[in-house]
XYZ file of C-alpha atoms in Angstrom:
369
model
C -21.509 22.121 9.131
C -22.742 20.108 6.091
C -26.337 20.622 6.989
C -25.644 24.550 6.905
C -23.756 24.534 3.831
C -26.051 21.902 1.704
C -23.006 19.441 1.077
C -20.549 17.813 2.686
C -16.950 18.847 1.483
C -14.184 16.065 1.587
C -10.835 16.797 0.820
C -8.906 13.037 0.577
C -5.385 12.223 -0.142
C -3.650 8.994 -1.021
C -0.316 8.706 -2.405
C 0.226 4.870 -2.991
C -2.092 2.108 -4.849
C -3.476 0.353 -1.644
C -4.362 4.102 -0.313
C -6.456 4.449 -3.840
C -8.255 1.561 -2.915
C -9.034 2.421 0.487
C -9.984 5.531 -0.529
C -12.236 4.511 -3.151
C -14.307 2.346 -0.953
C -14.482 5.216 1.642
C -15.840 7.461 -0.819
C -18.502 5.267 -2.099
C -19.223 4.613 1.741
C -19.880 8.325 2.298
C -21.691 8.996 -0.807
C -23.971 5.920 0.379
C -24.326 7.201 3.994
C -24.358 10.632 4.012
C -27.742 12.876 4.269
C -26.216 15.689 1.852
C -24.434 15.423 -1.275
C -20.912 14.952 -1.088
C -18.071 16.827 -2.893
C -14.485 15.535 -3.259
C -11.136 16.962 -3.568
C -7.566 16.105 -3.424
C -5.032 13.731 -4.808
C -5.744 10.048 -5.642
C -5.596 7.125 -8.318
C -7.879 5.604 -10.960
C -10.102 4.000 -8.421
C -10.710 7.388 -6.493
C -11.369 9.157 -9.573
C -14.130 6.455 -10.524
C -15.609 7.686 -7.324
C -15.943 11.184 -8.727
C -12.435 12.712 -7.682
C -10.630 14.930 -9.966
C -7.103 14.523 -8.861
C -4.706 17.523 -8.348
C -1.984 15.493 -9.935
C -1.116 12.000 -10.552
C -0.937 9.865 -7.279
C 2.464 8.638 -8.418
C 4.168 12.049 -8.100
C 3.991 11.666 -4.276
C 4.470 8.061 -4.076
C 7.782 7.772 -2.709
C 9.019 5.270 -0.223
C 12.242 5.431 2.078
C 14.568 8.001 3.681
C 17.726 8.588 1.389
C 15.205 7.242 -1.561
C 13.524 10.322 -1.129
C 16.425 12.961 -1.484
C 16.339 13.074 -5.616
C 12.350 13.865 -5.364
C 12.399 16.385 -2.356
C 11.987 19.856 -4.176
C 9.126 17.984 -6.395
C 7.794 16.576 -3.172
C 7.846 20.058 -1.495
C 5.820 21.775 -4.701
C 3.322 19.049 -4.728
C 3.021 19.673 -0.744
C 2.438 23.078 -1.406
C -0.157 22.607 -3.934
C -1.881 20.437 -2.316
C -2.165 22.747 0.850
C -3.139 25.695 -1.463
C -5.703 23.473 -2.762
C -7.210 22.157 0.431
C -7.629 25.901 1.944
C -9.140 27.065 -1.434
C -11.780 24.006 -1.103
C -12.899 24.874 2.181
C -13.397 21.263 3.414
C -15.325 20.179 6.256
C -12.880 17.360 6.818
C -9.660 16.112 5.492
C -8.579 12.632 4.926
C -5.212 11.390 4.311
C -4.595 7.613 3.727
C -1.440 5.633 4.879
C 1.763 7.636 3.179
C 2.535 9.076 6.207
C 5.579 11.104 4.961
C 3.376 13.457 2.882
C 0.125 13.045 4.666
C 1.937 13.785 8.194
C 3.395 17.201 6.587
C -0.063 18.147 4.875
C -1.751 17.969 8.090
C 0.397 19.688 10.282
C 0.899 22.668 7.725
C -2.774 22.872 7.349
C -3.541 23.175 10.941
C -0.696 25.810 11.221
C -2.230 27.906 8.571
C -5.615 27.651 10.068
C -4.076 28.467 13.570
C -2.345 31.498 12.250
C -5.603 32.855 10.496
C -7.498 32.049 13.948
C -10.016 29.772 11.917
C -11.296 26.662 13.624
C -10.595 24.736 10.338
C -11.514 21.395 9.258
C -11.348 18.068 11.186
C -8.387 15.973 10.200
C -8.754 12.263 10.025
C -6.186 9.778 8.955
C -6.541 6.137 7.718
C -4.053 3.475 8.498
C -2.097 4.032 11.953
C 1.841 4.211 11.289
C 3.628 1.370 12.292
C 4.514 2.582 15.742
C 4.908 -0.864 17.007
C 7.751 -1.801 14.576
C 9.995 0.939 15.218
C 12.030 1.991 18.868
C 10.503 4.817 20.662
C 7.417 4.536 17.807
C 4.438 4.979 20.760
C 6.278 7.985 21.998
C 5.637 10.031 18.929
C 2.106 9.296 18.559
C 1.133 11.967 21.151
C 2.684 14.507 18.796
C 0.399 13.690 16.154
C -2.301 14.461 18.517
C -1.549 18.371 17.661
C -2.536 18.012 14.050
C -4.492 14.713 13.502
C -7.798 14.892 15.125
C -8.654 11.176 14.858
C -6.952 7.866 13.463
C -8.691 5.020 11.683
C -6.747 1.863 12.817
C -6.778 -1.488 10.748
C -5.184 -3.543 13.486
C -7.145 -4.349 16.432
C -4.243 -3.722 19.116
C -3.632 -0.085 17.738
C -6.788 1.788 19.102
C -6.025 1.244 22.689
C -2.155 2.139 22.127
C -3.152 5.329 20.632
C -5.634 6.372 22.838
C -3.280 5.724 25.810
C -0.996 8.053 24.028
C -3.430 10.772 23.863
C -4.645 10.003 20.171
C -8.460 9.646 19.472
C -8.966 6.316 17.443
C -11.194 4.007 16.187
C -10.252 0.231 15.107
C -12.212 0.007 11.440
C -11.002 -3.540 10.429
C -8.258 -4.442 7.775
C -9.211 -3.047 4.228
C -8.573 -6.826 2.898
C -11.566 -7.975 4.456
C -13.335 -5.994 1.830
C -11.964 -7.720 -0.610
C -13.104 -11.046 1.200
C -16.530 -9.621 1.443
C -16.494 -8.849 -2.630
C -15.157 -12.518 -3.656
C -17.370 -14.416 -1.362
C -20.663 -12.850 -1.920
C -22.258 -16.074 -2.695
C -20.618 -18.458 -0.140
C -20.781 -19.317 3.497
C -19.526 -17.027 6.033
C -16.578 -19.108 7.044
C -15.614 -18.740 3.466
C -14.592 -15.099 4.262
C -11.407 -16.301 5.707
C -9.976 -17.050 2.288
C -9.705 -14.941 -0.568
C -9.963 -17.818 -3.330
C -9.942 -17.139 -7.146
C -10.645 -19.480 -10.165
C -7.610 -21.201 -11.516
C -9.499 -22.971 -14.242
C -10.824 -19.264 -15.444
C -7.077 -17.898 -15.352
C -5.711 -20.872 -17.288
C -8.481 -20.474 -19.738
C -8.257 -16.863 -20.265
C -4.465 -16.720 -20.685
C -3.916 -20.093 -22.827
C -1.673 -21.584 -19.944
C -0.013 -25.055 -21.346
C -1.244 -27.780 -18.822
C 2.050 -28.675 -17.998
C 3.169 -25.162 -16.860
C 4.213 -24.160 -13.197
C 2.847 -20.857 -12.517
C 4.858 -18.469 -10.307
C 3.303 -15.094 -9.047
C 5.842 -12.090 -8.954
C 4.726 -9.121 -7.036
C 7.389 -6.417 -7.325
C 5.617 -3.759 -5.381
C 3.812 -0.586 -6.351
C 6.015 2.484 -6.445
C 8.430 2.885 -9.270
C 11.542 3.053 -7.083
C 10.816 -0.335 -5.501
C 9.887 -2.082 -8.542
C 13.089 -0.961 -10.395
C 15.219 -2.225 -7.398
C 13.594 -5.433 -7.060
C 12.680 -6.595 -10.482
C 16.175 -7.362 -11.651
C 16.699 -9.609 -8.661
C 13.369 -11.551 -9.518
C 14.522 -11.723 -13.121
C 17.962 -13.370 -12.148
C 15.953 -15.762 -9.346
C 13.622 -16.881 -12.728
C 17.098 -17.798 -14.350
C 18.027 -20.167 -11.542
C 14.753 -21.579 -11.588
C 14.364 -22.379 -15.172
C 16.350 -25.491 -15.370
C 14.714 -27.450 -12.169
C 11.480 -26.210 -13.406
C 11.494 -26.609 -17.269
C 8.083 -25.214 -17.859
C 7.957 -22.086 -15.525
C 5.446 -19.436 -16.277
C 6.061 -16.130 -14.073
C 2.868 -14.246 -13.820
C 4.130 -10.627 -13.172
C 0.989 -8.587 -11.128
C 1.536 -4.910 -12.352
C 0.432 -1.962 -10.158
C -1.883 0.517 -11.499
C 0.906 2.911 -11.598
C 1.918 4.536 -15.131
C 5.646 4.662 -14.385
C 5.306 0.866 -13.233
C 3.748 -0.354 -16.188
C 5.906 1.634 -18.488
C 8.995 0.412 -16.673
C 7.687 -3.183 -16.552
C 6.646 -3.308 -20.221
C 10.250 -2.717 -21.174
C 11.801 -4.769 -18.459
C 10.314 -8.221 -19.124
C 11.710 -8.066 -23.117
C 14.547 -9.669 -22.333
C 13.691 -12.053 -19.512
C 14.900 -15.842 -19.937
C 11.313 -17.032 -19.919
C 7.964 -16.015 -21.207
C 6.096 -13.831 -19.127
C 2.335 -12.908 -18.314
C 1.606 -9.437 -17.277
C -1.382 -9.090 -15.449
C -2.957 -5.672 -14.773
C -3.549 -4.151 -11.219
C -6.626 -3.018 -9.566
C -9.027 -5.988 -10.543
C -9.720 -7.974 -7.487
C -10.957 -11.212 -9.129
C -8.185 -11.478 -11.830
C -5.756 -10.886 -9.184
C -7.040 -14.158 -6.802
C -7.351 -16.222 -10.014
C -3.932 -15.915 -10.772
C -3.006 -16.784 -7.142
C -5.329 -19.508 -7.322
C -3.424 -20.525 -10.394
C 0.031 -20.269 -9.106
C 2.043 -22.830 -7.292
C 4.369 -20.230 -5.406
C 4.469 -16.405 -5.054
C 7.479 -14.071 -4.761
C 6.851 -10.727 -3.352
C 8.231 -7.092 -2.294
C 7.340 -6.679 1.251
C 3.793 -5.274 1.634
C 0.252 -5.518 1.869
C 0.169 -8.382 -0.544
C 1.787 -10.547 1.849
C -1.320 -10.567 3.746
C -3.118 -10.942 0.511
C -1.256 -14.301 -0.026
C -1.516 -15.718 3.230
C -5.584 -15.441 2.720
C -5.120 -16.866 -0.433
C -3.418 -20.056 0.976
C -0.531 -19.386 -1.736
C 2.837 -20.229 -0.218
C 5.089 -17.188 -0.914
C 8.607 -15.602 -0.067
C 8.640 -11.955 0.880
C 11.993 -10.142 -0.577
C 12.897 -6.644 0.551
C 15.680 -4.509 -0.576
C 16.523 -0.480 -0.052
C 19.200 2.152 -0.382
C 22.112 0.869 1.809
C 21.553 3.808 4.091
C 18.219 3.104 4.387
C 18.986 -0.353 5.550
C 21.316 0.788 8.041
C 18.464 2.747 9.410
C 16.200 -0.295 9.365
C 18.824 -2.421 11.270
C 19.442 0.353 13.879
C 15.473 1.672 14.416
C 13.654 -1.782 13.477
C 12.538 -3.714 16.948
C 10.690 -6.434 15.197
C 12.244 -9.702 13.783
C 10.029 -10.001 10.765
C 8.728 -7.806 8.103
C 5.460 -9.541 6.733
C 2.401 -8.784 9.022
C 1.343 -11.933 9.111
C 4.833 -13.066 10.635
C 4.588 -9.886 13.141
C 0.625 -10.870 14.324
C 1.229 -14.413 14.952
C 5.256 -13.725 16.306
C 6.284 -16.411 14.010
C 8.021 -16.857 10.828
C 5.025 -18.809 8.819
C 6.289 -16.927 5.612
C 9.698 -17.108 4.998
C 11.975 -13.841 4.437
C 14.732 -12.820 2.720
C 15.655 -9.282 3.813
C 18.520 -6.564 3.129
C 21.830 -8.302 2.315
C 20.184 -11.745 2.456
C 18.064 -11.039 -0.527
C 19.879 -12.671 -3.278
C 18.795 -14.625 -6.278
C 20.441 -17.726 -4.831
C 18.626 -17.140 -1.505
C 15.321 -16.323 -3.033
C 15.635 -19.530 -5.557
C 16.291 -21.821 -2.974
C 13.168 -20.722 -0.609
C 10.825 -20.997 -3.592
C 12.417 -24.435 -4.568
């Protein structure tokens, strides 16, 4: 199809920061590998835009997580979904690639497939990057078969997912975890064994931010979506209050996701913190791992970052709170005793977790100490 048209048209959609990173790397690789010029359209963040995408609207507009958390944004969510569908049909892509953000992605792919079926057109091939966490929820595997109606191929980032997807009638390929690309980027001049670690330069970080020699740095990672940051950052603040006395030279370093809503919220929120705070921008791999290397411990909201911290060899505590109805749903539907991917993969609580009602400043401070 690309040969006939003289170009490969890719409609690509990401709805969160981690998806923006994955999408940008996929776009760069496609441009490098394709024998034809590649043209992109869709939705993404700053990193995807750096690779040539003009996003239909800010990625943050569809960056909503949870069930009841979605309700206040439902009207805008539907408007953005229709806008994306119309743009995809107008673009006439050869392939559509959605990245994670399954709430938006699967609705987009299903409605696109329905539109093409109504018009009796073949339509583009649908790829979804990052399999849904079917292994974490009761009845999760049974739902995979339904995806085959509108998803042609899944790119899996965990090795066990490919076989399970295929057993349930869904074509899939294990492509590796995106964080391994961070390792390749950071370890270009090191031996092969170093790719198992993601180590930064603590001296460079302390020098750049003029960190006093006796300071104890704690990395705080409150999340990448505004709703989770606004819920978790006050808990993190009260945790730091409790650590202020036993650790007199405590210096929190807050990793700010490249999300304009998150950036504005954190800028305002830290004005009344009990100790000085260093804010570092997201989207810079080397800086992030330099900060990890300079830190003694980390406190993070549950997500991909738990794997990053584990690979960086930085002890951490994983925290998670949500709307109380979402928490009830999690208690009822979750079949895993853990929420952090390292704990799930190793089936062991190697990373301390403080979840739901147990996620209190007193509990977090105790674990961090």
